[in-house]
Amino acid sequence: MPEEKKIITRFAPSPTGFLHIGGGRTALFNWLFARHHGGTFLLRIEDTDRERSTDEAIAAIFEGMRWLGLDWDEEPVFQFSRQQRHIEVVQQLLAQGHAYYCYASKEELDEMREKAKAEGRPWRYDGRWRDRDPSEAPDGVKPVVRFRSPDEGETLVRDHVMGEVRFPNDQLDDLIILRSDGSPTYNLSVVVDDHDMGITHVIRGDDHLTNAGRQSQIYQAMGWDVPEFAHVPMILGPDGAKLSKRHGALGVDAYRDMGYLPEAMRNYLARLGWSHGDDEIFSTEQAIEWFGLDTVGRSPARFDFAKLESLNGHYIRQADDARLAEDMLALMHRLEGWEIDETFREKVAQVMPAAKERAKTLLELADAASFLRVKRPLSLDEKASKLLDDGARSLLGKLHGRLSDNDVWETASVEATVRSFAEEEDLKLGKVAQPLRAAVTGTTVSPPIFDVLATLGREEALGRIKDQAA
Ligand code: GLU
């Protein structure tokens, strides 16, 4: 049996903005594919646009990847640092006749563009410097270097997702590979880096499909193996239109700040364009075991916030209480400056089992725990204050008396007291529990009321009841 080639994939973001959710999905697919095959997953920062690349964006990429749990295997490669190597390859292509200097002036190019427009066809460079001798070069024009793309035949890209994609060669014009300022362009740099990094599979968004055609030609001219390609359809909004901010076109960091768990994001993003039968909920281990390019769909997936939320709710319910409390507190500390001491931490952990049954995000968990942060006397929200009319306040007065006799302050004993009080008063439990909740939380929604009372502790709970009692 021939030895199987080690799989090497890469994620190659341009650090010009946040790590976009689509980028997160591309990274995940590359990571899953590499992990599935016991291969290597590399990270390359494509920072050649010096104006637009920022350190903050680079940091956001690292952080977003770490948060998503997508570990890369070697030191990240910074594309700009490899510029000399890229130029070397341009020189090689020039020497072999696969590239040439082009001295076409801006005016000439504008003219070509105008003409194409007038004739209603897409503009292409007409190859006027292909066969001219550089001795004919006009004075004072700094040339670009163009790749001599084959004029006849077609370039075939065998794509694992899109199938066989054919580009008639006369439709791919002679691409600039070195600008007049001496900087190499994207298609050239990507080919050189992917080759030098030994990338076997290029998995990326289908906005790069045409580039795959152009890049294949450069590989061939260099006599290099063309990697396998898999171009994944873009993520669309729920309405089938381009994904808008409102519908989820946000940075990975925004999802983190909205209180999603990384394992829920991984599960959700994996299902955006890839499937394994009807499985909707699966662990990362299962995704690694099942992932393959043949089950990536050809039609674009639609982003659905409601689905992500319900998936997140599932992972929250499954998560360990202490970990949830930690994650939620760290998030609220970062977003809202919550002060966290030991007592608070313990109390938060106590309400987690009840709170996580209903919460869909860490922010909802924070909401559920916020009754622990408010200070006496509580300010009541509108519904709570409406509920606490005179009758309710005098009921709370009586109940305060009864609860004060409770020596043991635990969920079950407090519940027993409130239940028997309701019975004695000939009231349904809700008629007592509602004003009680309003008094001790200042709101009408909270984790189960007896858990709330127990967690607050005797003194604080009785104090809050008394504050509202008449
Ligand atoms: N840097 C390119 C981008 O962010 C990706 C290049 C590639 O994957 O080939 O769109």
XYZ file of C-alpha atoms and ligand atoms in Angstrom:
480
model
C 0.000 0.000 0.000
C 1.394 3.424 -0.853
C 1.950 5.533 2.194
C -0.801 8.099 2.559
C 0.316 11.683 2.226
C 0.048 13.657 5.423
C -2.796 16.117 5.232
C -1.918 19.756 5.838
C -4.571 22.469 5.871
C -4.425 26.126 6.711
C -6.561 29.059 7.649
C -5.332 32.234 5.990
C -7.214 35.289 7.245
C -6.379 38.853 6.276
C -6.091 40.845 9.508
C -8.036 43.832 8.303
C -11.025 43.519 10.607
C -12.448 41.217 13.248
C -12.485 37.455 12.833
C -15.712 37.216 10.933
C -18.168 34.410 11.645
C -17.639 33.101 8.087
C -13.904 33.070 8.747
C -14.560 31.126 11.936
C -16.430 28.529 9.902
C -13.630 28.287 7.327
C -11.114 27.843 10.139
C -13.305 25.162 11.731
C -13.652 23.157 8.501
C -9.888 23.230 7.954
C -9.289 22.244 11.551
C -11.864 19.418 11.485
C -10.452 18.072 8.245
C -6.884 18.092 9.547
C -7.876 16.536 12.875
C -9.993 13.905 11.151
C -6.982 12.761 9.132
C -4.458 13.132 11.931
C -2.909 15.886 9.840
C -1.612 19.351 10.521
C -3.561 22.584 10.742
C -1.627 25.788 10.107
C -2.401 29.448 10.522
C -1.197 32.067 8.098
C -1.809 35.741 8.675
C -2.119 37.443 5.290
C -0.875 40.836 6.338
C 0.426 42.099 3.014
C -2.026 44.995 2.883
C 0.106 47.188 5.111
C -2.431 49.994 5.289
C -5.333 47.903 6.422
C -3.669 45.184 8.503
C -3.655 45.966 12.204
C -2.192 44.419 15.339
C -5.639 44.523 16.952
C -7.062 42.429 14.137
C -4.206 39.929 14.458
C -4.823 39.708 18.204
C -8.557 39.264 17.562
C -7.843 36.375 15.189
C -5.663 34.581 17.739
C -8.157 35.200 20.500
C -11.156 34.178 18.427
C -9.440 30.968 17.354
C -8.407 30.135 20.896
C -11.871 30.804 22.198
C -13.376 28.572 19.506
C -10.890 25.910 20.579
C -9.223 25.735 17.165
C -5.594 25.122 17.999
C -3.025 25.464 15.232
C 0.018 23.286 15.069
C 3.022 25.483 14.364
C 4.030 29.091 14.765
C 1.727 31.222 12.615
C 3.226 32.316 9.309
C 3.102 36.045 8.577
C 2.802 36.473 4.851
C 4.439 39.883 4.656
C 7.640 38.520 6.181
C 7.964 36.193 3.199
C 7.984 38.944 0.609
C 11.531 38.266 -0.573
C 10.630 34.678 -1.286
C 7.563 35.791 -3.254
C 9.696 38.162 -5.328
C 12.177 35.361 -5.942
C 9.403 33.266 -7.466
C 8.326 36.191 -9.640
C 11.907 36.396 -10.907
C 11.864 32.697 -11.621
C 8.622 33.012 -13.581
C 10.151 35.909 -15.540
C 13.269 33.907 -16.271
C 11.230 30.964 -17.509
C 9.058 33.137 -19.723
C 5.938 32.540 -17.649
C 5.767 36.194 -16.763
C 6.658 39.493 -18.390
C 7.013 43.184 -17.659
C 4.053 45.276 -18.631
C 4.486 49.017 -19.165
C 0.903 49.853 -20.025
C 0.157 53.288 -18.621
C -2.829 54.166 -16.511
C -4.334 55.981 -19.531
C -3.984 52.900 -21.701
C -5.606 50.719 -19.061
C -8.425 53.233 -18.616
C -8.951 53.201 -22.338
C -9.182 49.386 -22.389
C -11.673 49.530 -19.557
C -13.810 52.164 -21.270
C -13.825 50.259 -24.503
C -14.902 47.038 -22.834
C -17.644 48.922 -21.028
C -18.893 50.487 -24.259
C -18.975 47.066 -25.887
C -20.737 45.604 -22.884
C -18.135 42.940 -22.086
C -16.092 42.405 -18.939
C -12.775 44.162 -19.124
C -9.624 42.211 -19.487
C -6.060 43.287 -20.003
C -5.420 42.758 -23.703
C -1.901 41.360 -23.402
C -0.254 44.210 -25.289
C 3.109 43.756 -23.540
C 3.184 39.980 -23.790
C 5.565 39.807 -26.653
C 7.087 43.248 -26.737
C 10.680 43.785 -25.963
C 11.350 45.754 -22.774
C 13.661 47.948 -24.865
C 10.464 49.484 -26.209
C 9.545 50.532 -22.708
C 8.431 54.128 -22.415
C 10.503 56.380 -20.205
C 9.426 56.955 -16.668
C 6.901 54.125 -16.452
C 7.540 51.647 -13.687
C 6.415 48.281 -14.976
C 4.275 45.680 -13.288
C 4.971 41.987 -13.785
C 2.163 39.979 -15.309
C 1.707 36.249 -15.364
C 1.502 34.871 -18.878
C -1.628 32.809 -18.662
C -2.216 30.232 -21.386
C -4.333 31.668 -24.222
C -5.980 28.491 -25.343
C -7.689 25.563 -23.778
C -9.125 25.638 -20.324
C -8.060 25.426 -16.740
C -9.785 22.756 -14.768
C -10.305 22.968 -11.041
C -11.421 19.702 -9.488
C -13.131 21.027 -6.458
C -14.250 18.745 -3.633
C -17.386 20.786 -3.133
C -18.109 22.478 -6.443
C -17.135 19.562 -8.645
C -15.275 20.100 -11.907
C -15.072 23.795 -12.613
C -13.704 24.828 -16.000
C -12.262 28.210 -16.829
C -11.747 28.888 -20.526
C -8.229 30.278 -20.572
C -9.136 33.202 -22.780
C -11.298 34.434 -19.930
C -8.463 34.610 -17.444
C -6.334 37.568 -18.434
C -2.699 38.092 -17.574
C -2.745 38.748 -13.894
C -0.441 41.234 -12.208
C 1.838 39.275 -9.886
C 4.197 42.105 -8.951
C 2.974 45.667 -8.620
C 4.951 48.626 -9.910
C 5.994 49.416 -6.335
C 7.677 46.014 -6.192
C 5.106 44.300 -3.956
C 3.792 40.860 -4.897
C 0.041 40.388 -5.243
C -2.359 38.077 -3.435
C -2.628 35.222 -5.945
C 1.123 34.913 -6.288
C 1.863 35.075 -2.560
C -0.848 32.559 -1.703
C 0.487 30.023 -4.185
C 4.071 30.380 -2.983
C 3.055 30.125 0.665
C 0.698 27.212 0.175
C 3.411 25.408 -1.758
C 6.183 26.159 0.736
C 3.968 25.253 3.688
C 3.168 21.932 2.045
C -0.576 22.596 2.069
C -2.375 19.577 0.632
C -5.942 20.894 0.917
C -7.130 24.437 0.461
C -10.542 24.825 2.058
C -11.996 28.331 1.851
C -14.969 30.451 0.815
C -16.270 30.128 -2.724
C -15.494 33.789 -3.349
C -12.020 32.409 -4.105
C -13.143 29.927 -6.748
C -11.907 31.977 -9.705
C -8.651 32.516 -7.847
C -8.306 28.743 -7.719
C -8.236 28.768 -11.528
C -5.617 31.483 -11.628
C -3.606 29.893 -8.866
C -3.662 26.500 -10.595
C -1.988 28.104 -13.605
C 0.782 29.523 -11.426
C 1.365 26.134 -9.764
C 1.580 24.522 -13.165
C 3.979 27.142 -14.497
C 6.224 26.515 -11.495
C 5.951 22.767 -11.942
C 4.469 22.393 -8.473
C 1.700 20.035 -7.371
C -1.661 21.764 -7.306
C -3.311 21.252 -3.900
C -6.780 19.820 -3.555
C -9.406 22.529 -3.445
C -12.685 22.749 -1.567
C -14.652 25.955 -1.973
C -17.409 26.285 0.539
C -20.510 28.370 -0.274
C -20.949 31.616 1.596
C -23.204 31.875 4.606
C -26.442 33.680 3.793
C -28.949 35.433 5.995
C -32.196 33.668 7.032
C -33.971 35.369 4.106
C -31.468 34.024 1.586
C -29.886 37.448 1.085
C -26.312 38.361 1.855
C -25.686 37.921 5.570
C -26.250 41.289 7.233
C -25.008 42.455 10.596
C -28.486 42.235 12.041
C -28.720 38.648 10.885
C -25.395 37.486 12.238
C -22.550 38.897 10.126
C -20.537 39.644 13.207
C -17.147 38.907 14.623
C -16.542 35.758 16.620
C -15.913 38.065 19.589
C -19.488 39.375 19.322
C -20.827 35.840 19.799
C -18.609 35.414 22.783
C -19.962 38.649 24.238
C -23.532 37.565 23.578
C -22.889 34.642 25.887
C -22.547 31.716 23.514
C -20.427 28.753 24.551
C -17.573 27.757 22.255
C -18.781 24.149 22.011
C -22.202 25.390 20.866
C -20.543 27.626 18.285
C -18.458 24.736 16.997
C -21.508 22.554 16.677
C -23.516 25.314 15.014
C -20.788 26.397 12.602
C -20.058 22.807 11.624
C -23.686 22.453 10.547
C -23.491 25.613 8.451
C -22.698 23.933 5.195
C -21.714 20.471 6.359
C -23.944 17.657 7.512
C -23.814 14.161 8.854
C -27.187 12.598 8.127
C -29.820 14.259 10.244
C -27.543 14.885 13.189
C -28.006 18.359 14.600
C -26.368 17.994 17.985
C -22.977 16.362 18.181
C -19.789 16.702 20.139
C -16.579 18.066 18.708
C -15.120 14.549 18.892
C -17.967 13.272 16.751
C -17.527 16.128 14.283
C -13.858 15.215 13.963
C -14.746 11.587 13.457
C -17.392 12.308 10.840
C -16.054 15.325 8.980
C -15.370 15.005 5.274
C -15.407 17.277 2.247
C -17.847 15.051 0.373
C -20.599 16.012 2.805
C -20.107 19.756 2.482
C -23.130 21.096 0.622
C -23.053 22.999 -2.639
C -25.816 25.391 -1.781
C -25.283 28.183 0.713
C -26.289 27.630 4.316
C -28.544 30.137 6.045
C -27.694 31.622 9.374
C -30.412 31.136 11.952
C -30.076 32.872 15.296
C -32.970 30.963 16.855
C -31.290 27.660 16.077
C -27.990 28.836 17.487
C -29.754 29.974 20.649
C -31.548 26.742 21.208
C -28.342 24.804 20.600
C -26.577 27.033 23.087
C -29.352 26.359 25.593
C -28.710 22.669 25.135
C -24.993 23.049 25.845
C -25.697 25.276 28.835
C -27.956 22.644 30.364
C -25.229 20.058 29.855
C -22.408 22.178 31.193
C -20.857 21.802 34.603
C -22.300 24.311 37.103
C -19.000 25.615 38.393
C -17.657 26.147 34.897
C -20.829 27.961 33.845
C -20.636 30.215 36.872
C -16.983 30.993 36.117
C -17.610 31.721 32.451
C -20.608 33.882 33.177
C -18.800 35.841 35.892
C -15.725 36.363 33.739
C -17.935 37.639 30.935
C -19.854 40.012 33.202
C -16.662 41.227 34.791
C -15.289 42.041 31.359
C -18.484 43.547 29.951
C -20.018 45.220 32.989
C -17.222 45.406 35.514
C -18.966 43.074 37.967
C -17.005 42.783 41.178
C -16.631 39.170 42.171
C -15.781 38.031 45.673
C -15.840 34.535 47.127
C -19.295 34.779 48.696
C -20.794 36.048 45.479
C -19.055 33.327 43.502
C -20.460 30.654 45.819
C -23.960 32.045 45.679
C -23.864 32.218 41.911
C -22.770 28.579 41.758
C -25.737 27.707 43.975
C -28.291 29.143 41.583
C -26.737 27.618 38.480
C -28.624 24.301 38.552
C -31.959 26.111 38.535
C -30.926 29.011 36.308
C -29.402 26.907 33.566
C -32.642 25.055 32.951
C -34.071 28.131 31.257
C -31.127 30.182 30.095
C -30.091 30.168 26.450
C -27.001 32.323 26.863
C -24.540 33.306 29.565
C -26.176 36.736 29.573
C -29.475 35.113 30.527
C -27.649 33.263 33.282
C -26.324 36.617 34.442
C -29.881 37.960 34.431
C -30.993 35.023 36.510
C -28.235 35.734 39.027
C -28.722 39.473 39.139
C -31.018 39.252 42.181
C -27.843 38.449 44.091
C -26.265 41.756 43.167
C -29.039 44.219 43.939
C -28.882 46.075 47.223
C -31.589 46.788 49.783
C -33.914 48.459 49.558
C -34.539 47.034 46.115
C -35.880 49.180 43.333
C -38.802 47.361 41.776
C -39.389 47.084 38.068
C -42.776 48.148 36.706
C -44.459 44.759 36.860
C -43.151 44.016 40.327
C -44.303 47.318 41.712
C -47.764 46.839 40.186
C -47.990 43.454 41.816
C -47.146 44.783 45.238
C -50.445 46.481 46.016
C -51.698 47.014 49.546
C -53.133 43.514 49.858
C -49.897 41.938 48.708
C -47.855 44.067 51.081
C -49.892 43.088 54.093
C -49.672 39.447 53.036
C -45.889 39.850 52.952
C -46.039 41.267 56.481
C -47.737 38.118 57.765
C -45.445 35.874 55.772
C -42.413 37.660 57.146
C -43.585 36.730 60.636
C -44.004 33.092 59.732
C -40.684 32.813 57.897
C -38.878 34.476 60.781
C -39.761 31.436 62.871
C -37.939 29.202 60.409
C -34.780 28.058 62.068
C -33.480 26.014 59.194
C -33.026 28.171 56.096
C -32.879 25.744 53.199
C -34.866 25.384 50.006
C -37.088 22.572 51.328
C -37.833 24.047 54.749
C -38.567 27.506 53.357
C -40.815 25.937 50.757
C -42.692 23.955 53.410
C -43.347 27.097 55.420
C -44.567 29.109 52.426
C -46.801 26.246 51.310
C -48.471 25.811 54.649
C -48.853 29.579 54.947
C -50.659 29.661 51.597
C -52.924 26.859 52.717
C -53.795 28.594 55.951
C -54.583 31.764 54.043
C -56.624 29.717 51.609
C -54.553 31.017 48.725
C -53.040 29.275 45.756
C -49.272 29.040 46.078
C -48.802 31.450 43.173
C -50.708 34.179 44.983
C -48.044 34.087 47.675
C -45.064 33.280 45.511
C -45.615 36.168 43.100
C -45.427 39.005 45.611
C -42.674 37.162 47.395
C -40.625 37.048 44.190
C -41.319 40.699 43.495
C -40.106 41.602 46.982
C -36.911 39.571 47.004
C -35.823 40.080 43.383
C -37.523 43.344 42.390
C -38.756 41.573 39.233
C -41.365 39.040 38.187
C -38.977 36.521 36.649
C -36.251 34.704 38.496
C -35.010 31.209 39.207
C -37.422 29.146 41.359
C -38.396 31.271 44.313
C -37.400 28.849 47.082
C -33.921 28.501 45.597
C -33.746 32.266 45.486
C -34.678 32.551 49.170
C -32.231 29.850 50.223
C -29.395 31.337 48.226
C -29.973 34.841 49.536
C -29.686 33.517 53.062
C -31.967 34.134 55.974
C -31.038 37.646 56.926
C -30.973 39.135 53.456
C -34.174 37.359 52.377
C -36.126 38.389 55.452
C -34.766 41.914 55.128
C -35.959 42.210 51.540
C -39.423 40.896 52.475
C -39.679 43.317 55.352
C -38.687 46.250 53.121
C -41.832 45.669 51.036
C -44.169 44.501 53.787
C -46.923 46.608 55.285
N -6.642 35.976 2.924
C -7.753 35.539 2.154
C -9.042 36.034 2.778
O -9.038 36.408 3.936
C -7.873 34.036 2.094
C -6.908 33.436 1.174
C -7.118 31.972 0.951
O -7.734 31.290 1.790
O -6.588 31.522 -0.045
O -10.030 36.071 2.098
